[in-house]
Amino acid sequence: MRITETAVPDAYRIDPDLLPDHRGRFYEGLRYETLRAATGHAFELRQVNFTVSHRNALRGIHGTTMPPGQGKIISCVRGAALTMVVDLRLGSPAFGQHDVLRQDPDSATALYLPDGLGLAYVALADDTCMNYLCDREYVHGTIIDVDAFDPALGLPWNLDEPVVRSARDAAAPTLAEAVAGGTLPAYEQCRRSYRVPQAPAP
């Protein structure tokens, strides 16, 4: 598999090697040591989530407070999605910056998001199913919401039809309002949470 850093530091795109044969195909979606070697992060699975969305459903931007945090690996197992990652870490050199990728089962591209990064996506087809592998169990009340249409972020949704959002997402604060509200995590705190501890010098 190929693991490459996105335009948002510490977020990584995972492109597996697809192995087709007369029955279909096989691919490895995740290898712990390969991810650790490429990112320097330790990811251990603690929870698995799925969402199923109608076409034009838009979810996010969502992040998690620190503590407890919740790193994720997100893939599309059915349908297709246009996915955005946004840096929500106060003090990050890339604060407010984003990157975008298309996810679908044909490419099997996954996105690794450690603590402090926000996720949003719009379903491009009915019955789009997204899979989340999470490194911590969800704690009620720890979700951070930011408006996916905040003009200051300028996310390139390129939509030609109205989207369907939850009432909570539609009422989410702008990034500036989230900063003022004091809910966003600090850059260095996030990075400490997922760095692989270095072995002491001999």
PDB file of N, CA and C in Angstrom, residues 75-118:
ATOM      1  N   SER A  75     -12.964   4.988   5.247  1.00  0.00           N
ATOM      2  CA  SER A  75     -13.002   4.465   3.887  1.00  0.00           C
ATOM      3  C   SER A  75     -14.449   4.367   3.422  1.00  0.00           C
ATOM      4  N   CYS A  76     -14.627   4.335   2.122  1.00  0.00           N
ATOM      5  CA  CYS A  76     -15.955   4.211   1.513  1.00  0.00           C
ATOM      6  C   CYS A  76     -16.119   2.779   1.018  1.00  0.00           C
ATOM      7  N   VAL A  77     -17.071   2.057   1.570  1.00  0.00           N
ATOM      8  CA  VAL A  77     -17.254   0.654   1.209  1.00  0.00           C
ATOM      9  C   VAL A  77     -18.414   0.443   0.236  1.00  0.00           C
ATOM     10  N   ARG A  78     -19.206   1.515   0.008  1.00  0.00           N
ATOM     11  CA  ARG A  78     -20.288   1.432  -0.978  1.00  0.00           C
ATOM     12  C   ARG A  78     -20.653   2.851  -1.407  1.00  0.00           C
ATOM     13  N   GLY A  79     -20.926   3.036  -2.695  1.00  0.00           N
ATOM     14  CA  GLY A  79     -21.274   4.361  -3.172  1.00  0.00           C
ATOM     15  C   GLY A  79     -20.035   5.182  -3.457  1.00  0.00           C
ATOM     16  N   ALA A  80     -20.080   6.479  -3.146  1.00  0.00           N
ATOM     17  CA  ALA A  80     -18.938   7.367  -3.369  1.00  0.00           C
ATOM     18  C   ALA A  80     -19.120   8.616  -2.523  1.00  0.00           C
ATOM     19  N   ALA A  81     -18.007   9.221  -2.148  1.00  0.00           N
ATOM     20  CA  ALA A  81     -18.054  10.419  -1.310  1.00  0.00           C
ATOM     21  C   ALA A  81     -16.945  11.373  -1.705  1.00  0.00           C
ATOM     22  N   LEU A  82     -17.233  12.665  -1.597  1.00  0.00           N
ATOM     23  CA  LEU A  82     -16.223  13.711  -1.700  1.00  0.00           C
ATOM     24  C   LEU A  82     -15.886  14.108  -0.272  1.00  0.00           C
ATOM     25  N   THR A  83     -14.646  13.889   0.123  1.00  0.00           N
ATOM     26  CA  THR A  83     -14.235  13.983   1.522  1.00  0.00           C
ATOM     27  C   THR A  83     -13.260  15.132   1.727  1.00  0.00           C
ATOM     28  N   MET A  84     -13.450  15.871   2.811  1.00  0.00           N
ATOM     29  CA  MET A  84     -12.580  16.986   3.175  1.00  0.00           C
ATOM     30  C   MET A  84     -11.958  16.731   4.538  1.00  0.00           C
ATOM     31  N   VAL A  85     -10.684  17.080   4.666  1.00  0.00           N
ATOM     32  CA  VAL A  85     -10.011  17.102   5.964  1.00  0.00           C
ATOM     33  C   VAL A  85      -9.618  18.547   6.225  1.00  0.00           C
ATOM     34  N   VAL A  86      -9.859  19.016   7.452  1.00  0.00           N
ATOM     35  CA  VAL A  86      -9.591  20.400   7.837  1.00  0.00           C
ATOM     36  C   VAL A  86      -8.781  20.401   9.127  1.00  0.00           C
ATOM     37  N   ASP A  87      -7.730  21.211   9.163  1.00  0.00           N
ATOM     38  CA  ASP A  87      -6.898  21.306  10.355  1.00  0.00           C
ATOM     39  C   ASP A  87      -7.585  22.219  11.370  1.00  0.00           C
ATOM     40  N   LEU A  88      -8.002  21.653  12.504  1.00  0.00           N
ATOM     41  CA  LEU A  88      -8.680  22.398  13.570  1.00  0.00           C
ATOM     42  C   LEU A  88      -7.785  22.625  14.775  1.00  0.00           C
ATOM     43  N   ARG A  89      -6.490  22.388  14.663  1.00  0.00           N
ATOM     44  CA  ARG A  89      -5.575  22.451  15.802  1.00  0.00           C
ATOM     45  C   ARG A  89      -5.067  23.877  16.000  1.00  0.00           C
ATOM     46  N   LEU A  90      -5.445  24.468  17.110  1.00  0.00           N
ATOM     47  CA  LEU A  90      -4.968  25.817  17.420  1.00  0.00           C
ATOM     48  C   LEU A  90      -3.450  25.825  17.544  1.00  0.00           C
ATOM     49  N   GLY A  91      -2.812  26.737  16.838  1.00  0.00           N
ATOM     50  CA  GLY A  91      -1.360  26.816  16.852  1.00  0.00           C
ATOM     51  C   GLY A  91      -0.694  26.032  15.754  1.00  0.00           C
ATOM     52  N   SER A  92      -1.461  25.264  14.977  1.00  0.00           N
ATOM     53  CA  SER A  92      -0.884  24.503  13.867  1.00  0.00           C
ATOM     54  C   SER A  92      -0.447  25.446  12.752  1.00  0.00           C
ATOM     55  N   PRO A  93       0.699  25.187  12.121  1.00  0.00           N
ATOM     56  CA  PRO A  93       1.102  25.994  10.966  1.00  0.00           C
ATOM     57  C   PRO A  93       0.092  25.918   9.816  1.00  0.00           C
ATOM     58  N   ALA A  94      -0.730  24.870   9.813  1.00  0.00           N
ATOM     59  CA  ALA A  94      -1.721  24.683   8.749  1.00  0.00           C
ATOM     60  C   ALA A  94      -3.146  24.920   9.241  1.00  0.00           C
ATOM     61  N   PHE A  95      -3.306  25.630  10.364  1.00  0.00           N
ATOM     62  CA  PHE A  95      -4.637  25.827  10.940  1.00  0.00           C
ATOM     63  C   PHE A  95      -5.605  26.390   9.892  1.00  0.00           C
ATOM     64  N   GLY A  96      -6.774  25.744   9.767  1.00  0.00           N
ATOM     65  CA  GLY A  96      -7.794  26.170   8.820  1.00  0.00           C
ATOM     66  C   GLY A  96      -7.582  25.683   7.408  1.00  0.00           C
ATOM     67  N   GLN A  97      -6.464  25.065   7.117  1.00  0.00           N
ATOM     68  CA  GLN A  97      -6.216  24.551   5.768  1.00  0.00           C
ATOM     69  C   GLN A  97      -6.941  23.224   5.569  1.00  0.00           C
ATOM     70  N   HIS A  98      -7.149  22.873   4.301  1.00  0.00           N
ATOM     71  CA  HIS A  98      -7.907  21.655   3.995  1.00  0.00           C
ATOM     72  C   HIS A  98      -7.265  20.890   2.843  1.00  0.00           C
ATOM     73  N   ASP A  99      -7.710  19.680   2.687  1.00  0.00           N
ATOM     74  CA  ASP A  99      -7.425  18.894   1.489  1.00  0.00           C
ATOM     75  C   ASP A  99      -8.681  18.109   1.154  1.00  0.00           C
ATOM     76  N   VAL A 100      -8.764  17.618  -0.070  1.00  0.00           N
ATOM     77  CA  VAL A 100      -9.970  16.963  -0.557  1.00  0.00           C
ATOM     78  C   VAL A 100      -9.588  15.716  -1.336  1.00  0.00           C
ATOM     79  N   LEU A 101     -10.389  14.678  -1.204  1.00  0.00           N
ATOM     80  CA  LEU A 101     -10.208  13.478  -2.007  1.00  0.00           C
ATOM     81  C   LEU A 101     -11.550  12.819  -2.253  1.00  0.00           C
ATOM     82  N   ARG A 102     -11.609  12.078  -3.326  1.00  0.00           N
ATOM     83  CA  ARG A 102     -12.788  11.274  -3.628  1.00  0.00           C
ATOM     84  C   ARG A 102     -12.535   9.871  -3.086  1.00  0.00           C
ATOM     85  N   GLN A 103     -13.570   9.313  -2.448  1.00  0.00           N
ATOM     86  CA  GLN A 103     -13.467   7.952  -1.928  1.00  0.00           C
ATOM     87  C   GLN A 103     -14.574   7.092  -2.504  1.00  0.00           C
ATOM     88  N   ASP A 104     -14.219   5.896  -2.923  1.00  0.00           N
ATOM     89  CA  ASP A 104     -15.189   4.933  -3.438  1.00  0.00           C
ATOM     90  C   ASP A 104     -14.572   3.541  -3.368  1.00  0.00           C
ATOM     91  N   PRO A 105     -15.379   2.494  -3.505  1.00  0.00           N
ATOM     92  CA  PRO A 105     -14.837   1.136  -3.404  1.00  0.00           C
ATOM     93  C   PRO A 105     -13.894   0.765  -4.535  1.00  0.00           C
ATOM     94  N   ASP A 106     -14.018   1.397  -5.692  1.00  0.00           N
ATOM     95  CA  ASP A 106     -13.142   1.049  -6.813  1.00  0.00           C
ATOM     96  C   ASP A 106     -11.687   1.381  -6.509  1.00  0.00           C
ATOM     97  N   SER A 107     -11.451   2.550  -5.932  1.00  0.00           N
ATOM     98  CA  SER A 107     -10.081   2.929  -5.579  1.00  0.00           C
ATOM     99  C   SER A 107      -9.674   2.365  -4.226  1.00  0.00           C
ATOM    100  N   ALA A 108     -10.659   2.184  -3.329  1.00  0.00           N
ATOM    101  CA  ALA A 108     -10.428   1.723  -1.954  1.00  0.00           C
ATOM    102  C   ALA A 108      -9.530   2.677  -1.174  1.00  0.00           C
ATOM    103  N   THR A 109      -9.455   3.928  -1.593  1.00  0.00           N
ATOM    104  CA  THR A 109      -8.640   4.920  -0.903  1.00  0.00           C
ATOM    105  C   THR A 109      -9.222   5.206   0.479  1.00  0.00           C
ATOM    106  N   ALA A 110      -8.368   5.187   1.478  1.00  0.00           N
ATOM    107  CA  ALA A 110      -8.764   5.503   2.846  1.00  0.00           C
ATOM    108  C   ALA A 110      -8.062   6.784   3.286  1.00  0.00           C
ATOM    109  N   LEU A 111      -8.557   7.370   4.372  1.00  0.00           N
ATOM    110  CA  LEU A 111      -7.998   8.603   4.911  1.00  0.00           C
ATOM    111  C   LEU A 111      -7.753   8.411   6.397  1.00  0.00           C
ATOM    112  N   TYR A 112      -6.521   8.644   6.814  1.00  0.00           N
ATOM    113  CA  TYR A 112      -6.172   8.555   8.236  1.00  0.00           C
ATOM    114  C   TYR A 112      -6.132   9.952   8.828  1.00  0.00           C
ATOM    115  N   LEU A 113      -6.960  10.171   9.872  1.00  0.00           N
ATOM    116  CA  LEU A 113      -7.046  11.457  10.554  1.00  0.00           C
ATOM    117  C   LEU A 113      -6.736  11.260  12.033  1.00  0.00           C
ATOM    118  N   PRO A 114      -5.618  11.760  12.516  1.00  0.00           N
ATOM    119  CA  PRO A 114      -5.355  11.701  13.949  1.00  0.00           C
ATOM    120  C   PRO A 114      -6.086  12.822  14.677  1.00  0.00           C
ATOM    121  N   ASP A 115      -5.869  12.919  15.981  1.00  0.00           N
ATOM    122  CA  ASP A 115      -6.540  13.911  16.818  1.00  0.00           C
ATOM    123  C   ASP A 115      -6.322  15.326  16.296  1.00  0.00           C
ATOM    124  N   GLY A 116      -7.387  16.130  16.371  1.00  0.00           N
ATOM    125  CA  GLY A 116      -7.299  17.543  16.042  1.00  0.00           C
ATOM    126  C   GLY A 116      -7.674  17.903  14.630  1.00  0.00           C
ATOM    127  N   LEU A 117      -7.929  16.920  13.787  1.00  0.00           N
ATOM    128  CA  LEU A 117      -8.297  17.189  12.403  1.00  0.00           C
ATOM    129  C   LEU A 117      -9.785  16.948  12.203  1.00  0.00           C
ATOM    130  N   GLY A 118     -10.427  17.821  11.439  1.00  0.00           N
ATOM    131  CA  GLY A 118     -11.856  17.727  11.201  1.00  0.00           C
ATOM    132  C   GLY A 118     -12.167  16.981   9.920  1.00  0.00           C
TER     133      GLY A 118
END
